[in-house]
Short mmCIF file of C-alpha atoms in Angstrom, two decimals:
data_model
loop_
_atom_site.label_atom_id
_atom_site.label_comp_id
_atom_site.label_asym_id
_atom_site.label_seq_id
_atom_site.Cartn_x
_atom_site.Cartn_y
_atom_site.Cartn_z
CA UNK X 286 -23.96 -47.78 -27.92
CA UNK X 287 -24.47 -44.24 -26.67
CA UNK X 288 -22.00 -41.66 -27.94
CA UNK X 289 -20.13 -39.66 -25.32
CA UNK X 290 -19.28 -36.86 -27.71
CA UNK X 291 -20.20 -33.50 -26.23
CA UNK X 292 -21.16 -34.97 -22.85
CA UNK X 293 -17.89 -34.24 -21.03
CA UNK X 294 -18.84 -32.14 -18.00
CA UNK X 295 -17.47 -28.64 -17.94
CA UNK X 296 -15.32 -27.64 -14.97
CA UNK X 297 -17.16 -25.71 -12.28
CA UNK X 298 -14.61 -22.90 -12.40
CA UNK X 299 -12.49 -22.25 -15.45
CA UNK X 300 -9.16 -20.49 -15.13
CA UNK X 301 -10.64 -17.42 -16.85
CA UNK X 302 -13.52 -17.26 -14.36
CA UNK X 303 -11.10 -17.83 -11.50
CA UNK X 304 -9.02 -14.90 -12.72
CA UNK X 305 -12.11 -12.68 -12.86
CA UNK X 306 -13.13 -13.74 -9.35
CA UNK X 307 -9.64 -13.08 -8.02
CA UNK X 308 -9.72 -9.63 -9.62
CA UNK X 309 -12.96 -8.83 -7.77
CA UNK X 310 -11.44 -10.04 -4.49
CA UNK X 311 -8.33 -8.01 -5.16
CA UNK X 312 -10.33 -4.85 -5.89
CA UNK X 313 -12.57 -5.22 -2.83
CA UNK X 314 -9.63 -5.84 -0.50
CA UNK X 315 -7.79 -2.90 -2.06
CA UNK X 316 -10.67 -0.57 -1.21
CA UNK X 317 -10.68 -1.77 2.41
CA UNK X 318 -6.91 -1.47 2.85
CA UNK X 319 -6.83 1.91 1.11
CA UNK X 320 -9.30 3.19 3.71
CA UNK X 321 -6.81 2.31 6.44
CA UNK X 322 -3.91 3.75 4.43
CA UNK X 323 -5.67 7.10 3.99
CA UNK X 324 -6.42 7.31 7.72
CA UNK X 325 -2.84 6.46 8.67
CA UNK X 326 -1.33 8.68 6.00
CA UNK X 327 -3.40 11.64 7.17
CA UNK X 328 -1.92 11.23 10.64
CA UNK X 329 1.60 11.56 9.25
CA UNK X 330 0.71 14.48 6.98
CA UNK X 331 -0.80 16.26 10.00
CA UNK X 332 2.74 16.85 11.27
CA UNK X 333 3.17 19.41 8.49
CA UNK X 334 0.48 21.49 10.17
CA UNK X 335 0.82 20.87 13.89
CA UNK X 336 4.04 18.96 14.36
CA UNK X 337 4.43 15.63 16.15
CA UNK X 338 1.88 16.66 18.77
CA UNK X 339 -0.96 16.87 16.24
CA UNK X 340 0.11 13.60 14.59
CA UNK X 341 0.06 11.82 17.95
CA UNK X 342 -3.35 13.30 18.71
CA UNK X 343 -4.71 12.06 15.39
CA UNK X 344 -3.20 8.61 15.78
CA UNK X 345 -5.01 8.18 19.09
CA UNK X 346 -8.27 9.31 17.51
CA UNK X 347 -7.91 7.10 14.45
CA UNK X 348 -6.59 3.98 16.12
CA UNK X 349 -10.01 2.68 17.29
CA UNK X 350 -11.07 2.50 13.64
CA UNK X 351 -8.27 0.18 12.52
CA UNK X 352 -6.93 -1.50 15.66
CA UNK X 353 -10.28 -2.65 16.97
CA UNK X 354 -10.45 -6.44 17.29
CA UNK X 355 -13.09 -6.51 14.57
CA UNK X 356 -12.08 -3.75 12.16
CA UNK X 357 -8.35 -4.57 12.17
CA UNK X 358 -8.96 -7.95 10.62
CA UNK X 359 -11.21 -6.32 8.03
CA UNK X 360 -9.33 -3.14 7.11
CA UNK X 361 -5.71 -4.06 7.79
CA UNK X 362 -4.44 -7.62 8.14
CA UNK X 363 -7.39 -9.36 6.49
CA UNK X 364 -7.65 -6.97 3.56
CA UNK X 365 -3.89 -6.84 3.12
CA UNK X 366 -3.47 -10.63 3.09
CA UNK X 367 -6.44 -11.10 0.75
CA UNK X 368 -5.03 -8.52 -1.64
CA UNK X 369 -1.60 -10.15 -1.67
CA UNK X 370 -2.92 -13.70 -2.04
CA UNK X 371 -5.30 -12.70 -4.83
CA UNK X 372 -2.49 -10.90 -6.65
CA UNK X 373 -0.08 -13.82 -6.32
CA UNK X 374 -2.78 -16.25 -7.46
CA UNK X 375 -3.44 -14.13 -10.53
CA UNK X 376 0.28 -14.09 -11.25
CA UNK X 377 0.30 -17.88 -10.98
CA UNK X 378 -2.51 -18.09 -13.53
CA UNK X 379 -0.66 -15.77 -15.90
CA UNK X 380 2.41 -18.00 -15.62
CA UNK X 381 0.21 -21.03 -16.29
CA UNK X 382 -1.11 -19.28 -19.40
CA UNK X 383 2.50 -18.41 -20.28
CA UNK X 384 1.62 -14.73 -20.09
CA UNK X 385 3.58 -13.55 -17.02
CA UNK X 386 3.21 -9.89 -17.97
CA UNK X 387 4.38 -7.33 -15.47
CA UNK X 388 4.28 -3.57 -15.08
CA UNK X 389 5.42 -0.93 -12.63
CA UNK X 390 2.17 -1.05 -10.66
CA UNK X 391 2.51 -4.78 -10.05
CA UNK X 392 6.22 -4.49 -9.33
CA UNK X 393 5.51 -1.89 -6.65
CA UNK X 394 2.89 -4.21 -5.20
CA UNK X 395 5.36 -7.09 -4.94
CA UNK X 396 7.94 -4.77 -3.38
CA UNK X 397 5.38 -3.66 -0.80
CA UNK X 398 5.09 -7.20 0.60
CA UNK X 399 8.47 -7.26 2.42
CA UNK X 400 8.29 -3.54 3.24
CA UNK X 401 4.86 -3.86 4.84
CA UNK X 402 5.94 -7.04 6.60
CA UNK X 403 8.97 -5.35 8.17
CA UNK X 404 6.93 -2.28 9.11
CA UNK X 405 4.26 -4.44 10.76
CA UNK X 406 6.93 -6.42 12.61
CA UNK X 407 8.56 -3.24 13.88
CA UNK X 408 5.59 -1.12 14.92
CA UNK X 409 2.96 -3.73 15.76
CA UNK X 410 4.47 -7.13 16.50
CA UNK X 411 7.44 -6.03 18.63
CA UNK X 412 5.41 -3.76 20.97
CA UNK X 413 2.84 -6.54 21.44
CA UNK X 414 5.62 -9.01 22.24
CA UNK X 415 7.28 -6.57 24.64
CA UNK X 416 4.24 -5.06 26.37
CA UNK X 417 1.43 -7.42 25.44
CA UNK X 418 -0.29 -4.47 23.76
CA UNK X 419 0.52 -1.75 21.25
CA UNK X 420 -2.55 0.48 21.51
CA UNK X 421 -0.68 3.15 23.50
CA UNK X 422 2.31 3.38 21.14
CA UNK X 423 2.43 6.72 19.34
CA UNK X 424 4.81 8.29 16.82
CA UNK X 425 7.42 8.62 19.55
CA UNK X 426 8.35 5.01 18.81
CA UNK X 427 9.15 5.75 15.17
CA UNK X 428 10.72 9.07 16.17
CA UNK X 429 13.16 7.21 18.43
CA UNK X 430 14.16 5.07 15.47
CA UNK X 431 14.55 8.12 13.22
CA UNK X 432 16.82 9.73 15.80
CA UNK X 433 18.84 6.70 16.93
CA UNK X 434 18.58 4.18 14.08
CA UNK X 435 18.30 6.65 11.21
CA UNK X 436 19.61 4.50 8.37
CA UNK X 437 17.20 1.59 8.74
CA UNK X 438 14.25 3.69 9.95
CA UNK X 439 14.50 6.38 7.28
CA UNK X 440 15.29 3.83 4.56
CA UNK X 441 12.39 1.55 5.47
CA UNK X 442 9.77 4.27 5.80
CA UNK X 443 10.95 6.28 2.79
CA UNK X 444 10.76 3.17 0.62
CA UNK X 445 7.39 2.29 2.14
CA UNK X 446 5.95 5.76 1.54
CA UNK X 447 7.13 6.00 -2.07
CA UNK X 448 6.14 2.46 -2.99
CA UNK X 449 2.76 2.53 -1.25
CA UNK X 450 1.85 5.94 -2.66
CA UNK X 451 2.67 4.86 -6.20
CA UNK X 452 0.79 1.58 -5.85
CA UNK X 453 -2.29 3.01 -4.13
CA UNK X 454 -2.70 6.03 -6.40
CA UNK X 455 -2.19 3.83 -9.44
CA UNK X 456 -4.68 1.32 -8.06
CA UNK X 457 -7.32 3.99 -7.49
CA UNK X 458 -6.79 5.16 -11.06
CA UNK X 459 -7.29 1.61 -12.32
CA UNK X 460 -10.49 1.19 -10.32
CA UNK X 461 -11.87 4.46 -11.68
CA UNK X 462 -10.72 3.81 -15.23
CA UNK X 463 -13.45 3.57 -17.83
CA UNK X 464 -13.07 2.07 -21.29
CA UNK X 465 -12.16 4.75 -23.79
CA UNK X 466 -14.81 5.07 -26.45
CA UNK X 467 -13.44 4.96 -29.97
CA UNK X 468 -15.91 6.49 -32.42
CA UNK X 469 -15.18 6.35 -36.14
CA UNK X 470 -12.00 8.28 -36.80
CA UNK X 471 -11.69 11.06 -39.32
CA UNK X 472 -8.32 11.38 -41.07
CA UNK X 473 -7.06 14.93 -41.18
CA UNK X 474 -3.86 15.87 -42.98
CA UNK X 475 -2.74 12.25 -42.81
CA UNK X 476 -3.39 11.94 -39.05
CA UNK X 477 -6.01 10.00 -37.13
CA UNK X 478 -8.01 12.46 -35.00
CA UNK X 479 -9.37 9.77 -32.67
CA UNK X 480 -5.92 8.34 -32.03
CA UNK X 481 -4.54 11.79 -31.25
CA UNK X 482 -7.40 12.50 -28.86
CA UNK X 483 -6.93 9.23 -26.97
CA UNK X 484 -3.18 9.77 -26.73
CA UNK X 485 -3.80 13.26 -25.38
CA UNK X 486 -6.18 11.92 -22.74
CA UNK X 487 -3.68 9.27 -21.66
CA UNK X 488 -0.85 11.80 -21.42
CA UNK X 489 -3.03 14.08 -19.30
CA UNK X 490 -3.96 11.22 -16.95
CA UNK X 491 -0.33 10.16 -16.60
CA UNK X 492 0.77 13.72 -15.79
CA UNK X 493 -2.03 14.09 -13.26
CA UNK X 494 -1.20 10.76 -11.65
CA UNK X 495 2.49 11.63 -11.37
CA UNK X 496 1.62 15.00 -9.83
CA UNK X 497 -0.66 13.39 -7.25
CA UNK X 498 1.96 10.77 -6.38
CA UNK X 499 4.66 13.42 -6.03
CA UNK X 500 2.47 15.70 -3.90
CA UNK X 501 1.36 12.97 -1.50
CA UNK X 502 4.87 11.52 -1.24
CA UNK X 503 6.39 14.90 -0.40
CA UNK X 504 3.71 15.57 2.22
CA UNK X 505 4.27 12.17 3.84
CA UNK X 506 8.06 12.38 3.75
CA UNK X 507 8.12 15.88 5.20
CA UNK X 508 5.67 14.76 7.89
CA UNK X 509 7.96 11.88 8.78
CA UNK X 510 10.99 14.18 9.00
CA UNK X 511 9.08 16.65 11.18
CA UNK X 512 7.99 13.85 13.52
CA UNK X 513 11.61 12.78 13.89
CA UNK X 514 12.89 16.30 14.55
CA UNK X 515 9.97 17.61 16.59
CA UNK X 516 9.80 14.77 19.11
CA UNK X 517 11.96 15.85 22.04
CA UNK X 518 10.76 13.75 24.97
CA UNK X 519 10.43 9.99 24.61
CA UNK X 520 9.61 8.54 28.05
CA UNK X 521 9.82 4.92 26.88
CA UNK X 522 13.10 5.41 25.02
CA UNK X 523 14.88 2.60 26.89
CA UNK X 524 12.11 0.14 26.03
CA UNK X 525 12.13 1.31 22.43
CA UNK X 526 15.88 0.74 22.27
CA UNK X 527 15.41 -2.84 23.43
CA UNK X 528 12.76 -3.42 20.76
CA UNK X 529 14.84 -1.88 17.98
CA UNK X 530 17.80 -3.97 19.11
CA UNK X 531 15.92 -7.09 18.03
CA UNK X 532 16.70 -5.90 14.51
CA UNK X 533 20.26 -7.00 15.22
CA UNK X 534 21.37 -6.60 11.62
CA UNK X 535 20.32 -2.95 11.53
CA UNK X 536 21.88 -1.28 14.58
CA UNK X 537 22.48 1.96 12.72
#
């Protein structure tokens, strides 16, 4: 009789390998979506230099790169959905391993899901439903909301800016992060020199990251405010009102 010990076939994909694969998918999709985010963020920041007019000019120039029928699915919706699904799948594996660890970066990512969904519904889905197209919509649409539905529009986009900036900057830092080398430590006056050096490096990185997040957030928020204040003529204001009215719970 032949023994079956040691002949049990190994699974094609272990949970550890699946987690590693999901991490690669998550990183690749993050790079693609970050490309779109930088382009779109630059359009908002441009208002700090040239007001709403410059922002609208830049949005028309940049739109072909991320609203093209091919690139949109790659840089925006496709990359965004892949990133979310990979992240949720990894969370499911951590729960399965009984290690559902969380941190601020992940929490901001989860919070971004409803914020991005509502933003997409407002600025992309509704114009397409109303006009059949949204390629001609500029910042005047958001400006109308900032002027006439200030609570929901400012709240949504402020939360979106702060959350996205924190998550994206933190994500870039994680992608660039290299393992810290730990050479043999040399005790000095009862202290570990290597440990002190590593702690100093981490503190410096955290301060730098916070400064970058604060700077970008302020630039984006001020750009948004300028767009709202600087936009005087909104030819499609009656149409925009009808679209915003579909958010029946937020008529303020």
